[in-house]
Coordinates of C-alpha atoms and ligand atoms in Angstrom, one line a residue:
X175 CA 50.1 45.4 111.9
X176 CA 50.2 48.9 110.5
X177 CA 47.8 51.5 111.2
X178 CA 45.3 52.5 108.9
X179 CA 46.4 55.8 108.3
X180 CA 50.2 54.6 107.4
X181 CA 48.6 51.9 105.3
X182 CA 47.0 54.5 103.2
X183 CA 50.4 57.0 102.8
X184 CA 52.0 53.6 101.6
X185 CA 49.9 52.3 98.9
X186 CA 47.9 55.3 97.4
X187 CA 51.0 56.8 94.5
X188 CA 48.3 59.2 92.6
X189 CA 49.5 62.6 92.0
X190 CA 49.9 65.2 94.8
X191 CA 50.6 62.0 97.4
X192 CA 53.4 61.5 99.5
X193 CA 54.0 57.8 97.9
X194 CA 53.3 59.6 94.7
X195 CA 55.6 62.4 94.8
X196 CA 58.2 59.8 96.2
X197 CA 57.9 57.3 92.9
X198 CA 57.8 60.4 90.3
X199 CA 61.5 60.8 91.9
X200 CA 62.8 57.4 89.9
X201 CA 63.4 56.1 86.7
X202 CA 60.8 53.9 86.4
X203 CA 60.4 50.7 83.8
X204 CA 57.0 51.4 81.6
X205 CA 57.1 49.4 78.5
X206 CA 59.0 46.5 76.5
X207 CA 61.2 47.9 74.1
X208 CA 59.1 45.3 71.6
X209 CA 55.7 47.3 72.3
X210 CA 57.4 50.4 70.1
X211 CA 59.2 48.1 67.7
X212 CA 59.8 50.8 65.2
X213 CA 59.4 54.6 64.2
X214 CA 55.9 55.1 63.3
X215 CA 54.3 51.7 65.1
X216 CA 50.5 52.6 66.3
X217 CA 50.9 54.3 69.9
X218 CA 50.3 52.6 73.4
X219 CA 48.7 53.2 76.5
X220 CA 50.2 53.6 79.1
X221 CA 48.4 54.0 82.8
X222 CA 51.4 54.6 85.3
X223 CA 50.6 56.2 89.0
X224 CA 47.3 56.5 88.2
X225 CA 48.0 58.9 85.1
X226 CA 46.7 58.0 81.9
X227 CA 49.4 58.7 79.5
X228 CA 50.1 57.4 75.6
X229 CA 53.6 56.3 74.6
X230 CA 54.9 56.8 70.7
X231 CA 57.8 56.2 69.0
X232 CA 57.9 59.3 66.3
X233 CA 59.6 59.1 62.5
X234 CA 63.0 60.1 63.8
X235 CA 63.1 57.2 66.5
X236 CA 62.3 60.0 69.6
X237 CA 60.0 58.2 71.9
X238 CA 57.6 60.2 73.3
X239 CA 55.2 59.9 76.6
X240 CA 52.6 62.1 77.1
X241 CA 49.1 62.9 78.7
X242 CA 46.4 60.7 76.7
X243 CA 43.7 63.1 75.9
X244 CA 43.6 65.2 73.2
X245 CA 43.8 69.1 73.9
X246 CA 40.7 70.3 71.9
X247 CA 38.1 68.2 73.1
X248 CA 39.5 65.3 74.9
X249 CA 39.5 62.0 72.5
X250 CA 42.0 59.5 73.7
X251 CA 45.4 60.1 71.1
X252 CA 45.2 56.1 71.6
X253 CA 43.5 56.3 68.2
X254 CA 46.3 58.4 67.0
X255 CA 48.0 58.7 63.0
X256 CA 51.2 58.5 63.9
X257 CA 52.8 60.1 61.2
X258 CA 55.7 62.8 60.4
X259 CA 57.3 63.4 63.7
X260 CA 54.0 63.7 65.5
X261 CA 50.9 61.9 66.9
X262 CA 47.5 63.2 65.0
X263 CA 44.5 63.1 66.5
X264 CA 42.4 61.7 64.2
X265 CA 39.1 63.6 65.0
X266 CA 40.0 67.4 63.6
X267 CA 43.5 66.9 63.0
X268 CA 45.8 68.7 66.2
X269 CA 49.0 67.5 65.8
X270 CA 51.9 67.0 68.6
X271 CA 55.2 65.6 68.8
X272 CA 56.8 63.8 71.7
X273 CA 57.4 66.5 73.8
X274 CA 53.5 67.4 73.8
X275 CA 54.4 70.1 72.0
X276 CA 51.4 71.5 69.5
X277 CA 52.6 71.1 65.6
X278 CA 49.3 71.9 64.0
X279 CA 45.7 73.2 64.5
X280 CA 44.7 72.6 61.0
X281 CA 41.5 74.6 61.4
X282 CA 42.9 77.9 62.3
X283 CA 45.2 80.0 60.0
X284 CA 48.6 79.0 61.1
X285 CA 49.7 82.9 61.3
X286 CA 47.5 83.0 64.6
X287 CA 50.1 81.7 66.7
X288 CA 47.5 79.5 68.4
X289 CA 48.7 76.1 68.4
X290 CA 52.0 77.5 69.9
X291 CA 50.1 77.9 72.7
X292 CA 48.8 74.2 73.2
X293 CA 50.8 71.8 75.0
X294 CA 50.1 68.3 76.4
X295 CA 51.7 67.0 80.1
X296 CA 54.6 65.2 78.5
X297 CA 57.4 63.2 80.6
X298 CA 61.1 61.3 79.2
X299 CA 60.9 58.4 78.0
X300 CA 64.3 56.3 77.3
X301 CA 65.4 53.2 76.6
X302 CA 68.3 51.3 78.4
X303 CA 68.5 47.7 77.3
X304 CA 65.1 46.0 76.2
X305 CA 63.5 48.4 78.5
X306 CA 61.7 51.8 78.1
X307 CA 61.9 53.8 81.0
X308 CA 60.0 57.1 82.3
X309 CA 60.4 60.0 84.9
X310 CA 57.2 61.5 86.1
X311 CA 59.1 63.9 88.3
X312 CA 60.3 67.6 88.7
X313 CA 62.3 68.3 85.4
X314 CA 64.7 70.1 87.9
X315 CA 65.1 66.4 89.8
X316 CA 65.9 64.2 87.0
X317 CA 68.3 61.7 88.0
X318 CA 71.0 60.1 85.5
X319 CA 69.5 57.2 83.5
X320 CA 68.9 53.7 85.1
X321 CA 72.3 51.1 85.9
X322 CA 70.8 48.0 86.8
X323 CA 72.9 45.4 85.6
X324 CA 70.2 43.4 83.8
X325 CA 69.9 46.3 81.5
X326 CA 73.7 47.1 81.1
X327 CA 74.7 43.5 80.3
X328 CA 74.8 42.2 76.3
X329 CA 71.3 41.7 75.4
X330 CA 72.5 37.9 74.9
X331 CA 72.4 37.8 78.8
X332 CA 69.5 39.3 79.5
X333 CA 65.2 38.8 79.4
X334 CA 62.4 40.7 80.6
X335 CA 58.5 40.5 80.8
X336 CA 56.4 42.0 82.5
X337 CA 52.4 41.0 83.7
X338 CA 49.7 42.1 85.2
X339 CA 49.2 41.6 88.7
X340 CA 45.5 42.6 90.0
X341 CA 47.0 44.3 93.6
X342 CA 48.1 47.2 94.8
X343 CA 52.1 47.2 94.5
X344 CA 53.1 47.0 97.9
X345 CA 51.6 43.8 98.8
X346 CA 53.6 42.2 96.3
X347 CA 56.7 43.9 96.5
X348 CA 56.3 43.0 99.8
X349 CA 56.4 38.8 98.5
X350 CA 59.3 39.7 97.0
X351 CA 61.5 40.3 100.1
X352 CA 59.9 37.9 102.5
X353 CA 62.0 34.6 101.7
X354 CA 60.4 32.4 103.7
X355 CA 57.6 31.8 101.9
X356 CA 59.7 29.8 99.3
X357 CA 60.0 26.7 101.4
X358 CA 56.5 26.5 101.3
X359 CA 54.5 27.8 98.3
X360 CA 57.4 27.2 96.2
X361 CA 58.9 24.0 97.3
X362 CA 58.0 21.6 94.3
X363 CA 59.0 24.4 91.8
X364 CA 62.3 24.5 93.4
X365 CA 62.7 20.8 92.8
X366 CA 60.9 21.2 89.1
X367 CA 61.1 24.1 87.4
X368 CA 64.3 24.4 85.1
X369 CA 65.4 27.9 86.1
X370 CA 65.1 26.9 89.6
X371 CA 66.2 22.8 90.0
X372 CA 69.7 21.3 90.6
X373 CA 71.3 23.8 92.6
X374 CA 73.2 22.8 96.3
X375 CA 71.3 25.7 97.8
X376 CA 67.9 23.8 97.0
X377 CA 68.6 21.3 99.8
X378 CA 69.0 23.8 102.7
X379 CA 65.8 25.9 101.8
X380 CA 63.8 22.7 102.2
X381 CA 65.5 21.0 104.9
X382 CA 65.1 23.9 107.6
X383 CA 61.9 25.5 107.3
X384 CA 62.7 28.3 109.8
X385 CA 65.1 30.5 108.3
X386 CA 66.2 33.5 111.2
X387 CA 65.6 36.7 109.1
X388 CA 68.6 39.4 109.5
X389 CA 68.0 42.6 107.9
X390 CA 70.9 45.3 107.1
X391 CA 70.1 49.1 106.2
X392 CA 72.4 49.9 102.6
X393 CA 72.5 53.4 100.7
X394 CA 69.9 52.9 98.4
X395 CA 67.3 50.5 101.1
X396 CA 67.9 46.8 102.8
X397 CA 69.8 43.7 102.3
X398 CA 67.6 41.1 103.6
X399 CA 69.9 37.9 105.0
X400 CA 67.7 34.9 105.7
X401 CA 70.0 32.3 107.3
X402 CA 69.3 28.3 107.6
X403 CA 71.1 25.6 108.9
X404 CA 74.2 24.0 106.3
X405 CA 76.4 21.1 107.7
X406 CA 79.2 21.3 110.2
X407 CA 77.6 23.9 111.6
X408 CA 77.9 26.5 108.9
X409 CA 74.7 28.7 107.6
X410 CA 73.2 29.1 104.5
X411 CA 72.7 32.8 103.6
X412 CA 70.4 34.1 101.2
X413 CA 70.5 38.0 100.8
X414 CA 68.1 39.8 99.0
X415 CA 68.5 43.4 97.9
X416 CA 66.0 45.7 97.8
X417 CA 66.2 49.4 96.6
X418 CA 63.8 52.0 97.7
X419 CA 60.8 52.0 96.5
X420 CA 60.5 48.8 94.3
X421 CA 63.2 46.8 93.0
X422 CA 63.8 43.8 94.5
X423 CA 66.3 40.3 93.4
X424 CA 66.6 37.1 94.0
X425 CA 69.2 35.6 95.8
X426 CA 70.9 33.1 92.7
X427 CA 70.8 29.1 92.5
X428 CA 73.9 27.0 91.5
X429 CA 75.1 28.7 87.9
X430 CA 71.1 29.9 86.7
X431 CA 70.7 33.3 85.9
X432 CA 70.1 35.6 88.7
X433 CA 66.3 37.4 88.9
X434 CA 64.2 39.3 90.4
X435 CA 61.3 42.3 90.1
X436 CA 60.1 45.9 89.5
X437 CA 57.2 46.3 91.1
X438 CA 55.6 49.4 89.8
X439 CA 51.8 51.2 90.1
X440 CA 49.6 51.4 87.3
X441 CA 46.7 52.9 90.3
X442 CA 45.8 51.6 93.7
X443 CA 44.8 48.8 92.7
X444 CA 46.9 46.8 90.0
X445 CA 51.0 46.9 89.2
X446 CA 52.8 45.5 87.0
X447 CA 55.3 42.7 88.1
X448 CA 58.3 43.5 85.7
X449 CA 60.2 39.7 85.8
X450 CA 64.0 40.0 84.5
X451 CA 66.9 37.5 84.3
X452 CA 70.0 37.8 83.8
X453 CA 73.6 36.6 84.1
X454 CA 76.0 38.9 85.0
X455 CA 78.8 36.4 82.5
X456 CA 77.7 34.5 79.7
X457 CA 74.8 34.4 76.9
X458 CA 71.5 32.6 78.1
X459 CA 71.5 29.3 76.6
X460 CA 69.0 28.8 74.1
X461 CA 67.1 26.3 76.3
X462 CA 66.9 29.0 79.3
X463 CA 65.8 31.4 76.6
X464 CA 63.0 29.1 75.7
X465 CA 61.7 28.6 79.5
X466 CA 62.1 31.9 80.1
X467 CA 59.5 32.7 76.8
X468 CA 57.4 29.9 78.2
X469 CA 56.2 31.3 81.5
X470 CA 58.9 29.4 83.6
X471 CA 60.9 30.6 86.6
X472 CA 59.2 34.0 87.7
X473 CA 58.0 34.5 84.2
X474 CA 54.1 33.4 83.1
X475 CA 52.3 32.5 80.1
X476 CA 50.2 34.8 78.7
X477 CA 45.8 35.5 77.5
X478 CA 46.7 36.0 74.2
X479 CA 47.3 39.6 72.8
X480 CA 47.8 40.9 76.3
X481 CA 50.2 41.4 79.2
X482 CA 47.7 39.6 81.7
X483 CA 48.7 35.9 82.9
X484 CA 46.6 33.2 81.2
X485 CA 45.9 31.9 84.8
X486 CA 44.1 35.1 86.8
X487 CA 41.7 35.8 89.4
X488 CA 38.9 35.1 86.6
X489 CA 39.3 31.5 86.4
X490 CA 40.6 30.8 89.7
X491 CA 44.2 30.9 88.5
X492 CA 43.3 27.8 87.0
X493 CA 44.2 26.1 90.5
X494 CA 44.5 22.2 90.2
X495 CA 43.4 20.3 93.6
X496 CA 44.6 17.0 92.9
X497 CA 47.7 18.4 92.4
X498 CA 47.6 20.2 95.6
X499 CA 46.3 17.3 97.5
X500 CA 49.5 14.5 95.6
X501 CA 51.7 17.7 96.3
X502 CA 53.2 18.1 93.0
X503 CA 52.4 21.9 93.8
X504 CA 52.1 22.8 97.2
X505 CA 48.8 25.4 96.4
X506 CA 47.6 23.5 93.5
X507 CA 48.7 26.4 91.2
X508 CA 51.2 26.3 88.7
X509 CA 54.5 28.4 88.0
X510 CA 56.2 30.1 90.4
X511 CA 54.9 33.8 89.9
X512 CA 51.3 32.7 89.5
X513 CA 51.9 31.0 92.8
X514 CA 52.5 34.4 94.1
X515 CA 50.5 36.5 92.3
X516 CA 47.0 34.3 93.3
X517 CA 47.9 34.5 97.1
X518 CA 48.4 38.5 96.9
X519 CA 45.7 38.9 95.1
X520 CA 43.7 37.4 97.4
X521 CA 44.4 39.4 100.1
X522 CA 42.2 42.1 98.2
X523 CA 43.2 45.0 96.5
X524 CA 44.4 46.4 99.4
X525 CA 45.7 44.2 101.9
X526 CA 44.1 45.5 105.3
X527 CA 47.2 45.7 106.9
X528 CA 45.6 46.8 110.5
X529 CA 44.3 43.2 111.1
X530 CA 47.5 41.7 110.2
X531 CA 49.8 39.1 112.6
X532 CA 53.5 39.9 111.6
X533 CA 56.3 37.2 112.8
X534 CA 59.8 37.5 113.2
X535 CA 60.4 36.6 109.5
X536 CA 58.2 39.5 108.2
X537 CA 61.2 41.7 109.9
X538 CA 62.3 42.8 106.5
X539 CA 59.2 43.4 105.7
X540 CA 58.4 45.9 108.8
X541 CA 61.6 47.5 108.2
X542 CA 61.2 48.1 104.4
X543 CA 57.5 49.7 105.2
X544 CA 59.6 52.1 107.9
X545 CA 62.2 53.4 105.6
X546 CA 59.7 54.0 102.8
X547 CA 57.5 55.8 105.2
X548 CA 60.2 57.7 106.7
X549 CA 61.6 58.8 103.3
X550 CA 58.2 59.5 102.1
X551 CA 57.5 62.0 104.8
X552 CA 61.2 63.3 104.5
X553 CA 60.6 63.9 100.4
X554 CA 57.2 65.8 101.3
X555 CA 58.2 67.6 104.8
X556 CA 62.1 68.8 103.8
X557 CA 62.6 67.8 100.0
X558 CA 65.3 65.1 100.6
X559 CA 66.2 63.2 97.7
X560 CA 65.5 59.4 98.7
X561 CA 67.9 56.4 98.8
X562 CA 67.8 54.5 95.4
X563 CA 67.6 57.2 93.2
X564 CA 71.2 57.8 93.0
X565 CA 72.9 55.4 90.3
X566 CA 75.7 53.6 92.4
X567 CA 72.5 52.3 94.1
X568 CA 71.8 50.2 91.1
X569 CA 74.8 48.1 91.4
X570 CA 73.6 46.0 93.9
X571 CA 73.3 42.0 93.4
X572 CA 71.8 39.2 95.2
X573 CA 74.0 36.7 96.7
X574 CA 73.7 33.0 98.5
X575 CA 76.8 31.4 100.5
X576 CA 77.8 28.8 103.0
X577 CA 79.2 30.9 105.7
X578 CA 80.8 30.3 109.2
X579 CA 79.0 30.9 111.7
X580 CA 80.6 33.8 113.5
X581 CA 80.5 35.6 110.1
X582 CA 78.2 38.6 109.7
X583 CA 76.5 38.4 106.3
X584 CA 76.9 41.6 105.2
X585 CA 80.8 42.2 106.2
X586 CA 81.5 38.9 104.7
X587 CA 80.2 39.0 101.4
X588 CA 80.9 42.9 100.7
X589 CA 82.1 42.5 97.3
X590 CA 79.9 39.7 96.0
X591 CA 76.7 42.5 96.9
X592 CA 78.2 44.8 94.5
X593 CA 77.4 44.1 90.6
X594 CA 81.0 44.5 88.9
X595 CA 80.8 43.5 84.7
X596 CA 82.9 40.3 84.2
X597 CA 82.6 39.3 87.7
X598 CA 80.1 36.2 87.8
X599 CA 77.8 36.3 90.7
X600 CA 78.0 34.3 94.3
X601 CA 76.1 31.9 94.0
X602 CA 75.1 27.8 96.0
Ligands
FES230 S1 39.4 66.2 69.8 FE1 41.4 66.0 69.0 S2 41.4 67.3 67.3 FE2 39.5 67.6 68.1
FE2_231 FE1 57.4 33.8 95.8

């Protein structure tokens, strides 16, 4: 259990917050490069630590990211011209490009200097592979762009989506390190789903359903070893990275490509689950491709027109009770991230964590809460920099192995939980 007060410093990231100062420190993932698919494409909201913010892409191909309401007298620039290197507002004409920057005040004689004067927040907004990525930080604090392998591979290797989950982000980050859940809730998918099935690894993660849950501290947060029983004595490891505050991957499966999550604050109460897949050595076949586009693996199908997941807390995440009762999915719903996403959400928008039971599985899970906490406080109380924000802390991977059983995980597969291009990942 966590104390109230700690539970609060963890999941509130609005501005002026201790969480909140601590995220405005990273590169963070914002939009699809496909939601600004060319220069002069209508602009798109963007809510992001509880800021509401408008991302363009101008005439010259500079993206832009900037504070949604319009200087004069505050109509959202969603309803923006977007037109010669600058957003208009469409109500009495104030121009501004993507650096917020005021071009034109068509009402006043230009000679007056005045809409020099005007200037909208306005943060960086970059894109490295598919992704566009913002820092809401300090200028003076802006760390090197992004290296996580699923954007630096080809963009044949690579696919991303993101979706809406209805929770604040720590509760399901929080899914995304604890392991053992997978015997359970995900069990039939593993057995099913084609990003998932075939692999050796399968058959120990459902044939001992209490993993021992070892957790090492790296640079930029945890590697999170979850160990089952393999034959002749050997183990089965699974290590999951994650980097502080909110990546987190999957340990791989036989030759699939390797994923896992972003798990970044729109407010308090929703995040967006960013879903990527990679691998790290040859072109996704077509047929992968497909699933992924689908809503297989940890990807979902879509309402239409949106970024929300067809199956959501509205219509019961369309949850199928024969199905549940015959077992063809353990919870009765389907695909593996709504599987996830219907369980966090139901712990409320704010999982109470005071009344909470934790087991020696959650361990990466208590340890993960103490480092953010701790860097948090160390951010606010003496301005250090914290772990994950440096680059060389993107090049992290996932990893699953049949090890001997005096073997310490992380010793033993040193190399494999570094991302090097052309090296294929280790993988069971
Ligand atoms: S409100 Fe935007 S120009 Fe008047
Ligand atoms: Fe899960």
């Amino acid at each position: 259990m966590l104390r109230q007060d700690v539970n609060e410093l963890l999941t509130r990231t609005g501005p002026g917050t201790p969480m909140g100062d601590l995220f405005r420190r990273y590169w963070m993932p914002v939009l699809l490069a496909e939601e600004l698919p060319e220069n002069d494409c209508p602009p798109v909201r963007v809510r992001l630590l509880s800021e509401d913010l408008i991302a363009f892409r101008d005439t010259g191909g500079r993206y832009g990211l900037i504070e949604e309401f319009c200087a004069h007298r505050r109509v959202s620039l969603w309803f923006g011209r977007n037109e010669e290197h600058g957003l208009r507002c469409p109500y009495h004409g104030w121009k501004y490009d993507v650096t917020g920057q005021c071009l034109e005040v068509p009402s006043e004689p230009a000679e007056s200097g005045f809409c020099a004067k005007i200037k909208l927040t306005a943060y960086p907004l970059i894109k490295v592979g598919e992704v566009l990525w913002a820092y809401l930080g300090p200028p003076e604090h802006q760390p090197p762009p992004p290296e996580w392998e699923f954007v630096r591979v080809p963009a044949e290797q690579t696919f991303s989506s993101k979706r809406l989950q209805e929770c604040n982000w720590l509760q399901a980050m929080e899914g995304g390190i604890d392991s053992s859940h997978v015997t359970w809730l995900h069990g039939s998918s593993l057995k099913s789903d084609p990003l998932f099935k075939g692999a050796k690894g399968n058959r120990y993660n459902m044939s001992d359903a209490q993993p021992v849950f070892e957790v090492a501290e790296c640079d930029g947060g945890l590697l999170i070893g979850a160990r089952r029983n393999a034959e002749d004595g050997k183990y089965y490891w699974r290590i999951t990275p994650w980097v502080m505050p909110c990546f987190t991957m999957i340990p791989p499966r036989g030759d699939h490509p390797v994923h896992g999550h972003f798990w970044t604050p729109i407010d308090d109460g929703n995040c967006w689950a960013w879903s990527y897949d990679y691998h790290p050595v040859r072109a996704l076949t077509a047929a992968e491709r497909q699933a992924m586009e689908d809503g297989q693996g940890i990807h979902v199908k879509y309402s239409p027109g949106t970024y929300r997941p067809l199956a959501n807390r509205d219509n019961d995440y369309l949850i199928d009770r024969a199905a549940q009762k015959a077992g063809t999915t353990y919870s009765g719903v389907e695909g593996i991230a709504m599987q996830d996403a219907s369980l966090q959400e139901s712990m409320g928008r704010i999982v109470d964590r005071s009344k909470e039971n934790l087991v020696s599985t959650d361990n990466g899970i208590i340890i993960a809460r103490r480092r953010l906490r701790k860097a948090a406080l160390a951010l606010r109380d003496e301005g250090v920099t914290p772990p994950g924000v440096d680059p060389a802390h993107h090049r992290v991977r996932s990893v699953s192995a049949v090890l001997p059983p005096e073997d310490e995980f992380k010793e033993a597969c040193r190399e494999e939980l570094i991302a090097r291009p052309g090296v294929a990942q280790a993988s069971v």
